[in-house]
Short mmCIF file of C-alpha atoms in Angstrom, two decimals:
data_model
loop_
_atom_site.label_atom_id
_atom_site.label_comp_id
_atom_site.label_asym_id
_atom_site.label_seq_id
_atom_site.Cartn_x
_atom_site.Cartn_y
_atom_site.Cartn_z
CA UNK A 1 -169.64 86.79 -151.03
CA UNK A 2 -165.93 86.07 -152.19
CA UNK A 3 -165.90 86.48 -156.07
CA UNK A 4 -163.27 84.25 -158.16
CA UNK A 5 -162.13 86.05 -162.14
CA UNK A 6 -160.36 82.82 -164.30
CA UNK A 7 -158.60 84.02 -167.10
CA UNK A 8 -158.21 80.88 -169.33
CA UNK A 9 -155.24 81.47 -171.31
CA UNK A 10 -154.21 79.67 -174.27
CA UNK A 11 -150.20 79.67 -174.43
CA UNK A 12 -148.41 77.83 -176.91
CA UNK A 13 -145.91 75.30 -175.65
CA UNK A 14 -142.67 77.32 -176.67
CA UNK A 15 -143.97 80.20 -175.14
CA UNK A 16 -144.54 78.27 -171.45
CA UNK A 17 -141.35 79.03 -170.07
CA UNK A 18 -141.67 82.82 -170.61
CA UNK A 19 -145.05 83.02 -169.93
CA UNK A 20 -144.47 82.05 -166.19
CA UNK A 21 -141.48 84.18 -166.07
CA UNK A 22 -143.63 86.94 -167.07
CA UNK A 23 -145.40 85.80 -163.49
CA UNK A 24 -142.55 85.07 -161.56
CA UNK A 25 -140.88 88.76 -162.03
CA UNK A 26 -144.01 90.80 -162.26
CA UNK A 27 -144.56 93.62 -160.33
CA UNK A 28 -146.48 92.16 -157.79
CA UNK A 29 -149.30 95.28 -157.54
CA UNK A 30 -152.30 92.95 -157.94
CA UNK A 31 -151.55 91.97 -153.78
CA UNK A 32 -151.84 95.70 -152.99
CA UNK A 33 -155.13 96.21 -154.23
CA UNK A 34 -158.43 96.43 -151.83
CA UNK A 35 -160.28 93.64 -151.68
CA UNK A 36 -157.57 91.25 -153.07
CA UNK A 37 -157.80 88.21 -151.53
CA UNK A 38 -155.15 85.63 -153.85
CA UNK A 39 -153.92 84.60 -156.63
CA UNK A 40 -152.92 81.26 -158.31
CA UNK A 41 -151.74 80.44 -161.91
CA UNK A 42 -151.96 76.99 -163.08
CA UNK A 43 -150.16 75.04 -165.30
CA UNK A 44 -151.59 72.78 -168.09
CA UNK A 45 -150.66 69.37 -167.61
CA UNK A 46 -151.82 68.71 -171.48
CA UNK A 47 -149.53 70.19 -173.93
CA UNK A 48 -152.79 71.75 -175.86
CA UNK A 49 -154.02 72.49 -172.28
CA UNK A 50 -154.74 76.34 -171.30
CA UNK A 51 -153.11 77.87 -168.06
CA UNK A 52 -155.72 79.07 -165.88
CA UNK A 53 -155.02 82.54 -163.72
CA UNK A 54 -157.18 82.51 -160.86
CA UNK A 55 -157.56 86.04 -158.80
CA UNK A 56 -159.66 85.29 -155.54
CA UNK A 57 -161.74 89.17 -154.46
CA UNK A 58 -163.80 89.60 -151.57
CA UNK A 59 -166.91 90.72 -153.83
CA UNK A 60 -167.02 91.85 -157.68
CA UNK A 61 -166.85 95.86 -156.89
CA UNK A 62 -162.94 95.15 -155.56
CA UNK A 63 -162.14 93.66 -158.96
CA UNK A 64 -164.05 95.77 -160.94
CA UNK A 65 -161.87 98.43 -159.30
CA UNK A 66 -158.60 96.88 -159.78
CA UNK A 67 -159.51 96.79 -163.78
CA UNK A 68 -159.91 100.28 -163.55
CA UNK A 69 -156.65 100.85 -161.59
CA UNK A 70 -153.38 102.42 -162.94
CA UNK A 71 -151.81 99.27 -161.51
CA UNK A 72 -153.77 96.94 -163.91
CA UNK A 73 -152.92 99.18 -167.27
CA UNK A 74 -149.21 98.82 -165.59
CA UNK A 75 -149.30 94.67 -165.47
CA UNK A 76 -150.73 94.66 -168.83
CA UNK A 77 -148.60 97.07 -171.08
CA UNK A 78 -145.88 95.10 -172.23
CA UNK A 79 -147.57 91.22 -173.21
CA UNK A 80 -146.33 88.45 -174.94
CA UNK A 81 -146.64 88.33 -178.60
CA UNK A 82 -149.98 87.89 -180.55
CA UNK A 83 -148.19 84.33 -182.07
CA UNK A 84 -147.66 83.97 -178.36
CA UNK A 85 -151.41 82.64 -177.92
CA UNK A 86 -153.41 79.81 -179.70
CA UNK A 87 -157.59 79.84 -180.14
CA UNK A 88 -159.81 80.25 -177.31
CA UNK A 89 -159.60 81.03 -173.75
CA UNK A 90 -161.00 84.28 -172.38
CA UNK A 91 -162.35 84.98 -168.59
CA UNK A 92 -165.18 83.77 -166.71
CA UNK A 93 -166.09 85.46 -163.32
CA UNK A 94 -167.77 83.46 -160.22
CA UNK A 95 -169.52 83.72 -157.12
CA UNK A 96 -168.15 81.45 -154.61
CA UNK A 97 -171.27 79.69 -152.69
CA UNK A 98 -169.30 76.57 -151.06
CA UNK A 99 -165.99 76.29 -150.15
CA UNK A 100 -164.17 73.76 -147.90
CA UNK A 101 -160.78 73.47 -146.58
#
């Protein structure tokens, strides 16, 4: 059963433009990982909305194991600043039982 992670992410609007660039140039290790299956970040459309990183896994043990890989303490050493980040957000982990294309 394909399991989905969303990291809600609550990024103040003068922070937007770096915050993507963060995703645009990063190291790209996440794709490497067993298990992996994708990835998609989406953009608020509301100023006060949250971007929303979406990692798609074929079951919970491969992410489990990427947040215990070297490559995960690598993508997260260097973050954007703690003023960066307004209240809320956090991550909420799924099973997928439907999905159409």
């Amino acid at each position: 059963m394909q399991y989905v992670v969303a990291n809600r992410v609550p990024v103040k609007p003068e922070f937007h433009q770096e915050f993507e660039e963060r995703f645009r140039r990063r190291a790209g290790e996440v794709e490497k990982q067993p298990g992996f299956v994708r990835m998609e970040i989406l953009r608020p459309v509301a100023e006060d909305g949250m971007y929303i990183v979406l990692t798609h896994w074929q079951d919970k043990d491969a992410f489990q194991a990427w947040l215990r890989s070297d490559d995960f303490k690598a993508a997260h050493q260097n973050p954007l600043p703690k003023e960066a980040f307004g209240a809320g957000g956090g991550i909420e982990q799924h099973e997928v039982i439907i999905s159409a294309g």
